PDB file of C-alpha atoms in Angstrom:
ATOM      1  CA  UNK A   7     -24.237 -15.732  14.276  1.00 68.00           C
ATOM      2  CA  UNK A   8     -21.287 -17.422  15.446  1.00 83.00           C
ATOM      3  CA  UNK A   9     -17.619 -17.802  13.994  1.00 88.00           C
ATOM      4  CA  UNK A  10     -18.474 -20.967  12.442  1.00 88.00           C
ATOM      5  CA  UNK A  11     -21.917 -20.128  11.173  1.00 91.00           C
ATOM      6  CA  UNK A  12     -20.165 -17.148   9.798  1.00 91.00           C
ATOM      7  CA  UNK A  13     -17.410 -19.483   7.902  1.00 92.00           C
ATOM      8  CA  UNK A  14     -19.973 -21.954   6.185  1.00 92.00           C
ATOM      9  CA  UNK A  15     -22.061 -19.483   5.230  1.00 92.00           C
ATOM     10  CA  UNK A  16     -19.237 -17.424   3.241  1.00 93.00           C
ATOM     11  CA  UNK A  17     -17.688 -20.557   1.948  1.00 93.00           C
ATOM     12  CA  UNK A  18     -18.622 -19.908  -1.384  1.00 94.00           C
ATOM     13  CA  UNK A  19     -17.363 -16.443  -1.925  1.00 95.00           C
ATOM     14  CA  UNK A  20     -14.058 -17.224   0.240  1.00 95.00           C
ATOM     15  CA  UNK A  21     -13.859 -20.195  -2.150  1.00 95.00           C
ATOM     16  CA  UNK A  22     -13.766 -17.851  -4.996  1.00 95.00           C
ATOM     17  CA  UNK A  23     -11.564 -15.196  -3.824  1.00 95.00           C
ATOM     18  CA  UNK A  24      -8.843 -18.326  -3.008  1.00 95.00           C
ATOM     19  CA  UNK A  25      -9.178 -19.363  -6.650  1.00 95.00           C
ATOM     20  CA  UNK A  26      -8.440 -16.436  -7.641  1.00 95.00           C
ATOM     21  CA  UNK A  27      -5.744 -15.328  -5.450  1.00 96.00           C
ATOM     22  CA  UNK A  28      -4.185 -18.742  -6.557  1.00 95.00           C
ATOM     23  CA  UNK A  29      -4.903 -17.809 -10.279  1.00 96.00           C
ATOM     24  CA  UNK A  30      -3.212 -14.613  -9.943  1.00 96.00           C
ATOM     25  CA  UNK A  31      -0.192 -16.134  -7.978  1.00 96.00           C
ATOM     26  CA  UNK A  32       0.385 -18.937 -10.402  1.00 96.00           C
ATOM     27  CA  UNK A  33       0.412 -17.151 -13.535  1.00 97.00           C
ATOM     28  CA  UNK A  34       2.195 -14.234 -11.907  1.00 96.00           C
ATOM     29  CA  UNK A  35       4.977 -17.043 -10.735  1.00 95.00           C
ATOM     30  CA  UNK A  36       5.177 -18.350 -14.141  1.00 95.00           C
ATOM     31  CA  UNK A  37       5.137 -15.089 -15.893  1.00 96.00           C
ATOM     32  CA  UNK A  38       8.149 -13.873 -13.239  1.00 96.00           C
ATOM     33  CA  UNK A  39       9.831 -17.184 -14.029  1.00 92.00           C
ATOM     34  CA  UNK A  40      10.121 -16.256 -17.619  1.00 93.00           C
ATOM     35  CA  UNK A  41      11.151 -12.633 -17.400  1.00 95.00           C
ATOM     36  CA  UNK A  42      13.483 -13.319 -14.481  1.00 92.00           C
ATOM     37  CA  UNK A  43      15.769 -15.660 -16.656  1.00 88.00           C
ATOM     38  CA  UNK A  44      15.928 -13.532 -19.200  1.00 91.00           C
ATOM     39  CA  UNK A  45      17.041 -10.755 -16.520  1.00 93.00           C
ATOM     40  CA  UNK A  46      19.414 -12.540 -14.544  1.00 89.00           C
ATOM     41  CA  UNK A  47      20.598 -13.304 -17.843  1.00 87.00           C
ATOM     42  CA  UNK A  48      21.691 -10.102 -18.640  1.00 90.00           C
ATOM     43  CA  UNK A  49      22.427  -9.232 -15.188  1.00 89.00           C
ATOM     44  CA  UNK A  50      25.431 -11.386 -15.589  1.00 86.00           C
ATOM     45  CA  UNK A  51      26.499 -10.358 -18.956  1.00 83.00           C
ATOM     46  CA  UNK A  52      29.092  -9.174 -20.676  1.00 82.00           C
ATOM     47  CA  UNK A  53      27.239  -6.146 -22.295  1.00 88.00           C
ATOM     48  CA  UNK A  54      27.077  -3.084 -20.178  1.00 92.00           C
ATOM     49  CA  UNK A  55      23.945  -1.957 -21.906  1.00 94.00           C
ATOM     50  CA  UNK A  56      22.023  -4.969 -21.079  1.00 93.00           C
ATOM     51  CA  UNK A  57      23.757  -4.810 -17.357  1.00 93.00           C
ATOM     52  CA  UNK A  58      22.485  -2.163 -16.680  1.00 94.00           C
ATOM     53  CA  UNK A  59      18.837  -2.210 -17.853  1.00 94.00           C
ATOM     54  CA  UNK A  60      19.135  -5.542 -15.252  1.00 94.00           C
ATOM     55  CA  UNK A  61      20.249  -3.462 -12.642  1.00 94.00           C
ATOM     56  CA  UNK A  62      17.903  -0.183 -12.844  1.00 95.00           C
ATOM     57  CA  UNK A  63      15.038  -2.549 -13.347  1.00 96.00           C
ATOM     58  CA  UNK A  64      15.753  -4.248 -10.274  1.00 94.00           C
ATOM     59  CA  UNK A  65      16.289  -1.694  -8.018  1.00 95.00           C
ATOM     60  CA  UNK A  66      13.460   0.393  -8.900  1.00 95.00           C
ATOM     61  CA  UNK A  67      11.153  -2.726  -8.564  1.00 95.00           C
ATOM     62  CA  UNK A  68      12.866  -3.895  -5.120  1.00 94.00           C
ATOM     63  CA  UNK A  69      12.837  -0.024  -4.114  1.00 95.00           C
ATOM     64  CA  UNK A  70       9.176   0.469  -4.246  1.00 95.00           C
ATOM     65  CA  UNK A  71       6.392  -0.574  -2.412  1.00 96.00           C
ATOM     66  CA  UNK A  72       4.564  -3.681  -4.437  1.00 95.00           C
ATOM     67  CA  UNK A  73       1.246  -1.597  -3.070  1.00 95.00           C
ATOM     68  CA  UNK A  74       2.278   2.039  -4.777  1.00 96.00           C
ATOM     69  CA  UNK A  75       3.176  -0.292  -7.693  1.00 96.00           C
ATOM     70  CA  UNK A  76      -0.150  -1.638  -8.360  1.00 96.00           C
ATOM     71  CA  UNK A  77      -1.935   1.860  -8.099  1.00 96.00           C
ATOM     72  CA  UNK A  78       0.788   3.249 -10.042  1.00 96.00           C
ATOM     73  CA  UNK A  79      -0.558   0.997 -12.819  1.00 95.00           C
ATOM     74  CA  UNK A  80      -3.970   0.657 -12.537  1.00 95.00           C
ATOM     75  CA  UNK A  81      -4.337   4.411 -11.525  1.00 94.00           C
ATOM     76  CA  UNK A  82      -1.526   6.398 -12.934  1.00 94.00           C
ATOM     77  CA  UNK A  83      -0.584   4.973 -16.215  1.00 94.00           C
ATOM     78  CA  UNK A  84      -4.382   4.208 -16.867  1.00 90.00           C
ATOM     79  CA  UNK A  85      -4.965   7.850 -16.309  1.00 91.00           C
ATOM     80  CA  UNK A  86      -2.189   8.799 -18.524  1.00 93.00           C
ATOM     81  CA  UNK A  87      -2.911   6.682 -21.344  1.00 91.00           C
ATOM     82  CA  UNK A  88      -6.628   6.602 -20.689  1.00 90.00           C
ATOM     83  CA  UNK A  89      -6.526   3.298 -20.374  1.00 89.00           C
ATOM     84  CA  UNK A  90      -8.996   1.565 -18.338  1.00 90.00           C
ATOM     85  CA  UNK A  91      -7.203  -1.745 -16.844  1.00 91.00           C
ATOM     86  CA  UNK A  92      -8.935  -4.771 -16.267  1.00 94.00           C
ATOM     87  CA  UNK A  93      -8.186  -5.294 -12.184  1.00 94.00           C
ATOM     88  CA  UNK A  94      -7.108  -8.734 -12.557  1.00 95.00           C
ATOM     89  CA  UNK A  95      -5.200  -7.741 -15.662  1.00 95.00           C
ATOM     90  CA  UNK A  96      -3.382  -5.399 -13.728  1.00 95.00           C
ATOM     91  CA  UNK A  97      -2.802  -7.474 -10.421  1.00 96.00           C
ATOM     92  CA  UNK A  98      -0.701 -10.187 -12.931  1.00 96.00           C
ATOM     93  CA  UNK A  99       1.082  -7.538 -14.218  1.00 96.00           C
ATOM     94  CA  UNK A 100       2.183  -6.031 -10.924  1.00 96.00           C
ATOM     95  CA  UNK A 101       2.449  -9.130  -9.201  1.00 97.00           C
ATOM     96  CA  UNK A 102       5.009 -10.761 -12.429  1.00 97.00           C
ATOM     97  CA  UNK A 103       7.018  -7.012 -12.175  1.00 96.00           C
ATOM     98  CA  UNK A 104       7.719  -7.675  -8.811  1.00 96.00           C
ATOM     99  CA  UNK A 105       8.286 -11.070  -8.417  1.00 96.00           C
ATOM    100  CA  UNK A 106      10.603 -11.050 -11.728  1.00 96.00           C
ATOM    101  CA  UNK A 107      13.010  -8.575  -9.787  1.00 95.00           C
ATOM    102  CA  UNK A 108      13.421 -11.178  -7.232  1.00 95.00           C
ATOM    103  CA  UNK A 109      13.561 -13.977  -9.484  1.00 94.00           C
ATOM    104  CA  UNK A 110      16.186 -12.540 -11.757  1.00 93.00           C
ATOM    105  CA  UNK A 111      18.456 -12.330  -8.434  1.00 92.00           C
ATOM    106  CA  UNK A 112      17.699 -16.334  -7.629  1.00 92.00           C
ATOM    107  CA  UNK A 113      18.584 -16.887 -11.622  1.00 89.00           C
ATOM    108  CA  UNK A 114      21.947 -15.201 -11.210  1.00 88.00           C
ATOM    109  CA  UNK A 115      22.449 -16.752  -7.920  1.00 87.00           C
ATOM    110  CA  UNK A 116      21.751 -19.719  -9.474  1.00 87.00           C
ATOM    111  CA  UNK A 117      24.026 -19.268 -12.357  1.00 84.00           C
ATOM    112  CA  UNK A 118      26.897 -18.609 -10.490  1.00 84.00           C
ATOM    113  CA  UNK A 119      26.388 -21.316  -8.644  1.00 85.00           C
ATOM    114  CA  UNK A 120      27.273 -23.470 -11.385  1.00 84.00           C
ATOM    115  CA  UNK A 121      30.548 -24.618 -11.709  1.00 83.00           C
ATOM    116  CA  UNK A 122      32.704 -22.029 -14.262  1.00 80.00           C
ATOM    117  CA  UNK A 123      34.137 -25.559 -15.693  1.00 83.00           C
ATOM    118  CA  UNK A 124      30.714 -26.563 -17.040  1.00 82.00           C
ATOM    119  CA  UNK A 125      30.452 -23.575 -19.599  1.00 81.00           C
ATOM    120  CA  UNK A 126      34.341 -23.865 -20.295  1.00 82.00           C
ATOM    121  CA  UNK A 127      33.452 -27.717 -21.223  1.00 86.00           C
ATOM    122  CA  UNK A 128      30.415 -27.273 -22.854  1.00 83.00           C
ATOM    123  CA  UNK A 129      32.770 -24.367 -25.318  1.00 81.00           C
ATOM    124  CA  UNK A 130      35.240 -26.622 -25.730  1.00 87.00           C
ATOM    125  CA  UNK A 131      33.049 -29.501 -27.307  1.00 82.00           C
ATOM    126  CA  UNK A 132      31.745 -26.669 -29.540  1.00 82.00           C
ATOM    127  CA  UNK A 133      28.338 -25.121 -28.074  1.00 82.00           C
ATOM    128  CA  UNK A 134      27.440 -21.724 -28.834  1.00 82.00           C
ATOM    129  CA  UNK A 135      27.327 -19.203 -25.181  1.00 77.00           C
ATOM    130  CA  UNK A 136      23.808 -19.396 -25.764  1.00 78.00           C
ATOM    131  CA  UNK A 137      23.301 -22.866 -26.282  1.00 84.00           C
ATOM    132  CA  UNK A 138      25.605 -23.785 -23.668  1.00 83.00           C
ATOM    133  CA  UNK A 139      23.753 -21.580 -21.152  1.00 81.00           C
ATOM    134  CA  UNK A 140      20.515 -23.279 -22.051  1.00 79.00           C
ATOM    135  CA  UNK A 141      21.715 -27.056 -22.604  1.00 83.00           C
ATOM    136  CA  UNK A 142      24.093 -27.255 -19.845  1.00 85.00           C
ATOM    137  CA  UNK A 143      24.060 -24.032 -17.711  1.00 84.00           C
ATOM    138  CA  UNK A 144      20.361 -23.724 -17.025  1.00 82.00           C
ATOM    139  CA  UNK A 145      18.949 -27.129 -15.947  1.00 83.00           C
ATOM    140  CA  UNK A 146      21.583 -27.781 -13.667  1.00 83.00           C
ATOM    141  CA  UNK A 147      20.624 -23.882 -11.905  1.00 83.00           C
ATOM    142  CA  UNK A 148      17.273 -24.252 -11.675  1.00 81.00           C
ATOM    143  CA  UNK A 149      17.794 -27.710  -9.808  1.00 81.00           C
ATOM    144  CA  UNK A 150      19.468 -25.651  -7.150  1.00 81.00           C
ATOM    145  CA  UNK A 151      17.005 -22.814  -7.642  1.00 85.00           C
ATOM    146  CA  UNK A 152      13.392 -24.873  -6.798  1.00 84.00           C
ATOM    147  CA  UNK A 153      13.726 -24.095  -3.298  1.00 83.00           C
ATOM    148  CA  UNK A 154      14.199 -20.156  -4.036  1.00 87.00           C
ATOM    149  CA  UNK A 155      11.402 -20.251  -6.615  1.00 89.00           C
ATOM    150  CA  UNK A 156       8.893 -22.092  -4.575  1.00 89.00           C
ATOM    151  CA  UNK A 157       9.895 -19.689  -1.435  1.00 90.00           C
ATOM    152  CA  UNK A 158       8.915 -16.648  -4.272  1.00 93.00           C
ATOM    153  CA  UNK A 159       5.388 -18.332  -4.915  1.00 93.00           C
ATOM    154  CA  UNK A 160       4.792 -18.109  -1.395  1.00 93.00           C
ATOM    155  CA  UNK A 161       5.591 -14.589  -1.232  1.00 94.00           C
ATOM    156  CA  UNK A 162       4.433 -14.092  -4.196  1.00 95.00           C
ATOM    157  CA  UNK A 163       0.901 -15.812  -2.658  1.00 95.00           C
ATOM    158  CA  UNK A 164       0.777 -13.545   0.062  1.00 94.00           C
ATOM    159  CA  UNK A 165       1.410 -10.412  -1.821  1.00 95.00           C
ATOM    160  CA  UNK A 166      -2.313 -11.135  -3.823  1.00 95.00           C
ATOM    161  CA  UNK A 167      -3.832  -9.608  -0.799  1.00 94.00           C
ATOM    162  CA  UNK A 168      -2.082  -6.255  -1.490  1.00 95.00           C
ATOM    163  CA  UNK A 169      -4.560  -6.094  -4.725  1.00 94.00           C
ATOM    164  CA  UNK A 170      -7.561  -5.210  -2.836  1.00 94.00           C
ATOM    165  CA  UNK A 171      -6.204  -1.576  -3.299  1.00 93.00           C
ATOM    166  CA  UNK A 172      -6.833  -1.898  -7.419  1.00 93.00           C
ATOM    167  CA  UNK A 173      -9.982  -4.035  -6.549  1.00 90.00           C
ATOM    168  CA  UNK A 174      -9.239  -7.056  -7.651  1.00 93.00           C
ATOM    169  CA  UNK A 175     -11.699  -9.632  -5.818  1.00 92.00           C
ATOM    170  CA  UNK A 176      -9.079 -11.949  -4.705  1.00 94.00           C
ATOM    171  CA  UNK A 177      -9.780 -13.851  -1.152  1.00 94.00           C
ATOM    172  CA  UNK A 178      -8.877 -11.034   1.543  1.00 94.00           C
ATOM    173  CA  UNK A 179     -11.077  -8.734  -0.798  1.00 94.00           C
ATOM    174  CA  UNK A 180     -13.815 -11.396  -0.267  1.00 95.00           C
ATOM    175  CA  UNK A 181     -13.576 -11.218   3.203  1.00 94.00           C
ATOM    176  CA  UNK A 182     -13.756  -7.315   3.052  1.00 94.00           C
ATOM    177  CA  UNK A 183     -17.203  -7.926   0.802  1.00 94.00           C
ATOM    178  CA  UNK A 184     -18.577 -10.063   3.169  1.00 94.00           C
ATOM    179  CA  UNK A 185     -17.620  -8.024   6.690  1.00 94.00           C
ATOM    180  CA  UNK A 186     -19.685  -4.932   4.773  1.00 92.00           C
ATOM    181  CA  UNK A 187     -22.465  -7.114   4.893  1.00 90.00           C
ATOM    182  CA  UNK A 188     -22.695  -8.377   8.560  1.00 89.00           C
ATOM    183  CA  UNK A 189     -19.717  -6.107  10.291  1.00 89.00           C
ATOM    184  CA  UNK A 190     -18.447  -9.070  11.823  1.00 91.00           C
ATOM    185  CA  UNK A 191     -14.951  -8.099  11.416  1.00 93.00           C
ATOM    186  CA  UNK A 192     -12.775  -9.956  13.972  1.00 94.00           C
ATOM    187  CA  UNK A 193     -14.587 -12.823  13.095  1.00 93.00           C
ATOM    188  CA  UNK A 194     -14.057 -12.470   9.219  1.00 94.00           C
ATOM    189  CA  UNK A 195     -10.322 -11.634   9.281  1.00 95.00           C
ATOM    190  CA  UNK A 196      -9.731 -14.490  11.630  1.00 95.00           C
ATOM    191  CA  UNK A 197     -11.225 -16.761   8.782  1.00 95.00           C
ATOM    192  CA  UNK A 198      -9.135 -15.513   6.389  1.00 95.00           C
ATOM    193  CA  UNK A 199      -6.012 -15.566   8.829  1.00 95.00           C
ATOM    194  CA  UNK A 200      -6.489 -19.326   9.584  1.00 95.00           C
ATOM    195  CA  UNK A 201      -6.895 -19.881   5.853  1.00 95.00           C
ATOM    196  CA  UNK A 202      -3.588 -17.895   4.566  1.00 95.00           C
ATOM    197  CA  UNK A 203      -1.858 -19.819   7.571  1.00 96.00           C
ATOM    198  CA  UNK A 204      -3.394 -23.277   6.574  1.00 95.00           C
ATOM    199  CA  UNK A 205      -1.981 -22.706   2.799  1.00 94.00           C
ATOM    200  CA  UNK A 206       1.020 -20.946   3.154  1.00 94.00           C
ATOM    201  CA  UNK A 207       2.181 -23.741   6.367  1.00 94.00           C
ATOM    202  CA  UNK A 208       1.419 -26.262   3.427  1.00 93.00           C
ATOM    203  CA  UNK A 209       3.376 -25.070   1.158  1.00 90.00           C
ATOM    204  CA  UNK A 210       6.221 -24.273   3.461  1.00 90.00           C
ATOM    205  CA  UNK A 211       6.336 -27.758   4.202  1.00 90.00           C
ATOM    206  CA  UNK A 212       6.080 -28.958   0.792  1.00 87.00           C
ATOM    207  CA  UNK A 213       9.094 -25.925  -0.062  1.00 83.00           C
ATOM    208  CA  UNK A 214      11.310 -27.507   3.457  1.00 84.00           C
ATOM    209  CA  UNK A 215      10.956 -31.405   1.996  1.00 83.00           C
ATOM    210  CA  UNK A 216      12.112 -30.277  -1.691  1.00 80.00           C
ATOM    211  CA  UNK A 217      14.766 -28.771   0.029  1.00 76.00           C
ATOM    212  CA  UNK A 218      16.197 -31.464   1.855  1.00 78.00           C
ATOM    213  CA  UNK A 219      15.665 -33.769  -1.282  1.00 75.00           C
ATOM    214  CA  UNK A 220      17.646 -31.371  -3.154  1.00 67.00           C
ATOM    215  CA  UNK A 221      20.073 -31.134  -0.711  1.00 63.00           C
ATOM    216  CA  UNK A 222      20.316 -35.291  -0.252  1.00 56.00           C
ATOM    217  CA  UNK A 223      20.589 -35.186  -3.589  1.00 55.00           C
ATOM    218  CA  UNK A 224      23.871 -32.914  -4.284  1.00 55.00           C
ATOM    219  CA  UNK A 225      25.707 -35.013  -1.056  1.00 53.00           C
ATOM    220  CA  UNK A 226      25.523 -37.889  -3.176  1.00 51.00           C
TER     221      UNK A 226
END
């Protein structure tokens, strides 16, 4: 059997393993997105206490492996709550953990970036902090921010493959299925290479032309 025998063949089960590696990136993304604003919030607040539960978070989730992360989950705390984790249950939670550690970093990045003027204006005509930060303060970050957060999906994209250690049958685990079957390794992972590369290249270019819109944009 040849390489391209090989690849029409396994279409169907690669074809499911890339839906769900998508799946798991997108609601990861989304989930991150969420929980990383409300992070970099507090990373760049006033209250100490909420400071530092910003700061220990992040470090411990940017200090660890994503890998040891995911069997920590699925394996350890499972074990110690005898709790038996659904694999794609627990490859969204890993995967929104660590990319909402990163996230929270492009939010207060993003944040600061904001002129200090716009929240002293936005006072001054008699907005709450709050509603300042999420009237005036927020929309005009996450404009700057689209290039960081699509750069995190990508990442975040890539990192899916790392799952195959909880067994979550995302598309490298596919490929893993299917080389069990016919041992045609080389051939197999150089499928799934060319695929990650075709995918990620796309949305590297989509990321690169947002960029340069965004960037057109602010010169005006």
């Amino acid at each position: 059997m040849n390489i391209f025998q090989l690849f029409i063949d396994s279409l169907p089960s690669l074809l499911s393993g890339l839906s769900v590696t998508i799946e798991l990136a997108v609601i990861s993304l989304i989930l991150a997105v969420i929980l990383g604003i409300i992070l970099g919030i507090f990373s760049i607040s006033t209250s100490k206490i909420l400071k530092g539960i910003a700061t220990i978070y992040i470090y411990v989730i940017r200090g660890t492996p994503l890998m040891l992360q995911a069997l920590f989950l699925y394996f350890g705390i499972g074990q110690a709550l005898d709790i038996q984790f659904d694999p794609i249950v627990a490859g969204i939670i890993t995967l929104t953990a660590n990319a909402s550690a990163y996230m929270a970093e492009i939010f207060r990045g993003g944040i600061q970036a904001v002129d200090k003027g716009q929240m002293e204006a936005a006072r001054c005509l008699g907005l709450s902090y709050s509603k300042a930060m999420r009237k005036v303060i927020l929309p005009q970050a996450i404009k700057i921010m689209i290039p960081s957060i699509l750069n995190q999906f990508i990442v975040t994209l890539k990192d899916t493959s790392i799952l195959t250690v909880i067994s979550v049958r995302e598309l490298t685990e596919s490929g893993k299925i299917i080389i069990a079957r016919n041992y045609m390794a080389f051939e197999m992972y150089a499928i799934l290479a060319c695929m990650y590369f075709i995918i990620i290249t796309a949305l590297s270019l989509i990321s690169n032309h947002i960029e340069r819109r965004s960037s057109y944009g602010n010169k005006r």
